[in-house]
Coordinates of C-alpha atoms in Angstrom, one line a residue:
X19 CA 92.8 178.3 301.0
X20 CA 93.5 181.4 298.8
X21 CA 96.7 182.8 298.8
X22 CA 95.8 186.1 300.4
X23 CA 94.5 184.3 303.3
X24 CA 97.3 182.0 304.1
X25 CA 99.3 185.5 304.1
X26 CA 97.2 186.9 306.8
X27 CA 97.3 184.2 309.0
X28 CA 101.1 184.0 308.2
X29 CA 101.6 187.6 309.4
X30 CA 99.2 187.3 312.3
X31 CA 101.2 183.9 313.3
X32 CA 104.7 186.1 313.6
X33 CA 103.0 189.5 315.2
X34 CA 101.6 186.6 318.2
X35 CA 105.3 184.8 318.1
X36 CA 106.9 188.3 318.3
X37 CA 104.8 189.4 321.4
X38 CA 105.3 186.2 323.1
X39 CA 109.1 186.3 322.6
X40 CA 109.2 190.3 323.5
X41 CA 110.5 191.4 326.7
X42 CA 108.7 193.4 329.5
X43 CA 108.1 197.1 328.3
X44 CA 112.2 199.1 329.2
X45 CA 109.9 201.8 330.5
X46 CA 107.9 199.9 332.6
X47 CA 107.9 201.2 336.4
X48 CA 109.1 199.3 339.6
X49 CA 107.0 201.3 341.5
X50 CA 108.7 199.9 344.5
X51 CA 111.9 200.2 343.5
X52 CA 111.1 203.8 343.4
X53 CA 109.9 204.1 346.4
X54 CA 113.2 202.1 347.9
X55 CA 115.3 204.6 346.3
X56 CA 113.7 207.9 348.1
X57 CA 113.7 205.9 351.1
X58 CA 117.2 204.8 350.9
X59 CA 118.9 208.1 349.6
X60 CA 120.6 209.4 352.3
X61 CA 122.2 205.7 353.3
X62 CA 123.8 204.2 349.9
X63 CA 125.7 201.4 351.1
X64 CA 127.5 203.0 354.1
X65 CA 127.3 206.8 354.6
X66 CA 128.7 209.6 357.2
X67 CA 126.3 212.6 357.8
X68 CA 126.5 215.8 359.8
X69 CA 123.1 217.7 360.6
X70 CA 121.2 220.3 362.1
X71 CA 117.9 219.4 363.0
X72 CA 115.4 222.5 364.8
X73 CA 112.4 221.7 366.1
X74 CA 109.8 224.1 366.7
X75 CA 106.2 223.4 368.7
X76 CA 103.6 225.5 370.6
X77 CA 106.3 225.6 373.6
X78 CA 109.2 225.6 372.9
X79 CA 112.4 225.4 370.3
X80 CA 115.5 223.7 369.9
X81 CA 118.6 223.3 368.1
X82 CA 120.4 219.7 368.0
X83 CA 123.9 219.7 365.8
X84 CA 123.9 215.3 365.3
X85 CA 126.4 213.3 363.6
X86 CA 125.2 210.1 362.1
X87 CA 126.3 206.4 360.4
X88 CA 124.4 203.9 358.1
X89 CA 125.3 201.1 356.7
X90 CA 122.5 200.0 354.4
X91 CA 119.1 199.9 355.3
X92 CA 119.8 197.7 358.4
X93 CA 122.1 199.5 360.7
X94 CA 121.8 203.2 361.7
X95 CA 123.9 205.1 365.2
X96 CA 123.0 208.9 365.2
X97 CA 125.0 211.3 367.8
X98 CA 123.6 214.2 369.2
X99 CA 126.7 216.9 369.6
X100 CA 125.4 220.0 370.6
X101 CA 124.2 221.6 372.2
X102 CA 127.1 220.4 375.3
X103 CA 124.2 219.9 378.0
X104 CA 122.7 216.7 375.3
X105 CA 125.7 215.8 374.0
X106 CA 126.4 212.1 373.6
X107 CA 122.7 211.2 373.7
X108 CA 122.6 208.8 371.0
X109 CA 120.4 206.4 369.0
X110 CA 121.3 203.0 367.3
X111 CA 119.2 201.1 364.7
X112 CA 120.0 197.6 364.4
X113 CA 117.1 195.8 361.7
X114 CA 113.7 196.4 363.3
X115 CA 115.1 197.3 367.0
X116 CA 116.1 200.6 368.5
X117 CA 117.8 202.1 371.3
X118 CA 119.0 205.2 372.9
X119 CA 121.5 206.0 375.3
X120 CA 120.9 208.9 378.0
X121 CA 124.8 209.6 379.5
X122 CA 123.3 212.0 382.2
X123 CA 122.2 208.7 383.9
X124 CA 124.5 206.3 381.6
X125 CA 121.9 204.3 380.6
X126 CA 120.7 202.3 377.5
X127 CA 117.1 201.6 376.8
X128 CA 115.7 199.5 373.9
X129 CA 112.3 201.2 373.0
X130 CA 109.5 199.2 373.1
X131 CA 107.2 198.4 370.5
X132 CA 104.5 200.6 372.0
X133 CA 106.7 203.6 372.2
X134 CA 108.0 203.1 368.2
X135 CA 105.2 205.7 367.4
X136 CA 106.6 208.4 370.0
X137 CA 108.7 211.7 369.1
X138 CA 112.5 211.1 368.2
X139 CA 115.3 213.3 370.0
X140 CA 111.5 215.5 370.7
X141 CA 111.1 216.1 367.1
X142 CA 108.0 215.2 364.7
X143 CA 110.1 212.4 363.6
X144 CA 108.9 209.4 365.4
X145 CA 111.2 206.3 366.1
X146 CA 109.0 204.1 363.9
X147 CA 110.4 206.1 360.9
X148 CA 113.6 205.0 361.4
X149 CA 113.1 201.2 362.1
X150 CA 110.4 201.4 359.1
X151 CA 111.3 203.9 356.9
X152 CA 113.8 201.6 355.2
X153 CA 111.3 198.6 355.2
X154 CA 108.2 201.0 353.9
X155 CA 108.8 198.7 350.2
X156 CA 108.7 195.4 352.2
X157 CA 105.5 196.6 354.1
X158 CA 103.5 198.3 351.6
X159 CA 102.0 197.7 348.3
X160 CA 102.5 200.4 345.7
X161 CA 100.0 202.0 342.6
X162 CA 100.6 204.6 340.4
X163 CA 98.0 207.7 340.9
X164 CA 99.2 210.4 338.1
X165 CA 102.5 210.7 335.9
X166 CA 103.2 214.0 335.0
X167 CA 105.8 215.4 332.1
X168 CA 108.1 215.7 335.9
X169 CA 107.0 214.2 338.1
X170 CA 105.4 210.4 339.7
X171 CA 102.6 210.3 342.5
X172 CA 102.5 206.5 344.0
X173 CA 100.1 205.8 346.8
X174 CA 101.4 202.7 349.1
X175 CA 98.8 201.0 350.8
X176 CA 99.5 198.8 353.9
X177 CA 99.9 194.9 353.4
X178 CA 97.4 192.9 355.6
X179 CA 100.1 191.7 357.4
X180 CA 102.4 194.4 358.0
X181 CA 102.3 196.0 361.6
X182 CA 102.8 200.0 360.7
X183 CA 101.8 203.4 361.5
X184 CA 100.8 205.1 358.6
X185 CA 97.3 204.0 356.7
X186 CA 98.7 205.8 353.8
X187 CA 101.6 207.1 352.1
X188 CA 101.7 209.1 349.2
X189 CA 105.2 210.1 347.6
X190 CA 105.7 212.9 344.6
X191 CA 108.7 211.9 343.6
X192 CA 110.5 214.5 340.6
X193 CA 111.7 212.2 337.5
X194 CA 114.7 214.7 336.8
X195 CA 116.7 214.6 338.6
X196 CA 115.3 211.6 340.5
X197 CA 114.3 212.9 344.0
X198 CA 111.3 212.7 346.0
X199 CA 109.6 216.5 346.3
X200 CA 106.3 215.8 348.9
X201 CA 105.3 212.9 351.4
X202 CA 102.2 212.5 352.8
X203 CA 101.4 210.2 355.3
X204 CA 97.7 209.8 356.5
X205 CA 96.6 207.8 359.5
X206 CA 94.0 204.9 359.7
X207 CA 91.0 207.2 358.9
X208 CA 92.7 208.1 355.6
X209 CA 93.2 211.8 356.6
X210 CA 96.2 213.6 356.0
X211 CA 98.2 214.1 359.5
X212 CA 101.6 215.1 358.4
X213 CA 103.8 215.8 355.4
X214 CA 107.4 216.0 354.6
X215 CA 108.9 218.4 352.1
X216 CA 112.3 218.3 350.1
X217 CA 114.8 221.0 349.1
X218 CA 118.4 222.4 348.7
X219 CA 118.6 219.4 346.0
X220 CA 122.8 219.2 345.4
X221 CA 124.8 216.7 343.3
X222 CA 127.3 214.7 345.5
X223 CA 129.3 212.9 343.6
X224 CA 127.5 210.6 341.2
X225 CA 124.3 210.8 343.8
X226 CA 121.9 213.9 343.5
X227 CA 119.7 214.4 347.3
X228 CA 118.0 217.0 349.3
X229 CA 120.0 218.2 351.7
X230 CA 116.8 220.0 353.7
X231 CA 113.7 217.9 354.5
X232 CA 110.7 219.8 356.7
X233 CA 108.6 217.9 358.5
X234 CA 105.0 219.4 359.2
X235 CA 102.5 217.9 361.2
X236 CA 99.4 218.6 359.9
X237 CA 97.2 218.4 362.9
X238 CA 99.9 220.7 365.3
X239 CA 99.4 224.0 363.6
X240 CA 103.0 226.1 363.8
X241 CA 104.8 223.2 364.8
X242 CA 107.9 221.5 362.5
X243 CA 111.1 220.2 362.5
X244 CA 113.5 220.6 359.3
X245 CA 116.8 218.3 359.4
X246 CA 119.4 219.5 357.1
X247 CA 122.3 217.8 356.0
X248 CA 125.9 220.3 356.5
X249 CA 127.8 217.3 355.2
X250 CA 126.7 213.7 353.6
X251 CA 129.8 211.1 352.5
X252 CA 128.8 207.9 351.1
X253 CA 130.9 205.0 350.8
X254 CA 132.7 205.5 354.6
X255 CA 134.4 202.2 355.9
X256 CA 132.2 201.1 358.9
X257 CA 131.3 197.5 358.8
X258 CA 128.6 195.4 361.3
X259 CA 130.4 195.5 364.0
X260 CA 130.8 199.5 364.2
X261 CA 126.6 199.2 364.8
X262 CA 126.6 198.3 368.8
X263 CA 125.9 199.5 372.5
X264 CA 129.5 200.1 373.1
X265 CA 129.7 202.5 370.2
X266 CA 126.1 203.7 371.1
X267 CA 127.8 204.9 374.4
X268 CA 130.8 206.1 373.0
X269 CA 131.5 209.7 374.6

């Protein structure tokens, strides 16, 4: 074999052995992970919130001042404080399951899988976003539309056997800082029914959030609801046993 063919085959031999032994690309994107992070950004590992959440329709509007708990993406308990005539209406999120508590009539009522799609506190929030919203990387697959110079677009589709709402989901997420800009969430058709916009973007701490999100659905003209966040604290101490109907009814 002449000498300048053993040589290529040499160098071709170590190129292959090099790829083999190479790890996965640094850059490469866990598009899910991604997702999980937006999702996941006001909760941390335990977190204490105080909001204002107006909701405007064709009717009516209203003013709810709510304090709230999370402890991962598991357990949630959200108290309404004002205005004084709904005060102590409450919410708990325990996994997939929800309830609220009415004290007007003290009473505690687990909603039913056929109500998870109805309006939460009467906003364009719906009770399925909070049981799912911290699944949505469990129950969706993920693909990568456009990468911009700032910003990622990633579609999640639903997987065949995942029971959910949305026939769509399409996040732009900004890549610096890290914080989700748009969702849009389309129903089975594939049209575009409502979409959720982020601002007031604040460092707290070593964690950088929108503290204003405004919900818009797209098939109400005039109607919205925009929660925003007067305080967030992350790393509270609440454990498991904080997350239950007595502290659900809790005046």
């Amino acid at each position: 074999m002449p000498p300048h063919n053993l040589v290529t085959r040499l160098f071709t031999g170590l190129l292959l052995l090099a790829a083999l032994l190479m790890p996965p690309e640094a850059g490469a994107l866990d598009l899910a992970a991604l997702v999980r992070e937006v999702e996941q950004q006001y909760h941390g590992t335990s977190s204490r919130a105080l909001t204002t959440m107006r909701v405007r329709t064709v009717n009516w509007e209203r003013t709810l001042e709510m304090e709230a708990w999370s402890l991962g993406r598991d357990f949630f308990l959200v108290r309404i404080n004002e205005p004084a005539k709904e005060r102590g209406v409450a919410t708990l999120k325990r996994d997939r399951e929800v309830w609220n508590y009415l004290p007007k009539v003290d009473r505690t009522i687990k909603v039913p899988p056929s109500m998870m799609g109805g309006s939460w506190m009467g906003s364009h929030i719906t009770n399925d976003d909070l049981v799912k919203a911290s699944h949505v990387d469990q129950d969706y697959s993920f693909r990568l539309l456009e990468e911009g110079t700032n910003h990622w677009l990633i579609e999640g589709l639903p997987r065949p056997e995942a029971a959910v709402v949305w026939g769509k989901i399409v996040y732009r997420l900004r890549k610096e800082p890290r914080v989700p800009e748009q969702i849009d969430y389309f129903d089975e058709e594939q049209r575009r029914v409502r979409e959720i916009r982020f601002d007031d973007v604040r460092k707290l701490g070593d964690r950088t959030v929108p503290l204003r999100l405004t919900v818009t659905p797209l098939d109400k003209p005039g109607e919205q609801t925009v929660l925003h966040y007067r305080e967030l604290a992350f790393g509270v101490p609440i454990d498991q046993g904080f997350f239950n109907l007595r502290s659900l009814q809790k005046p």
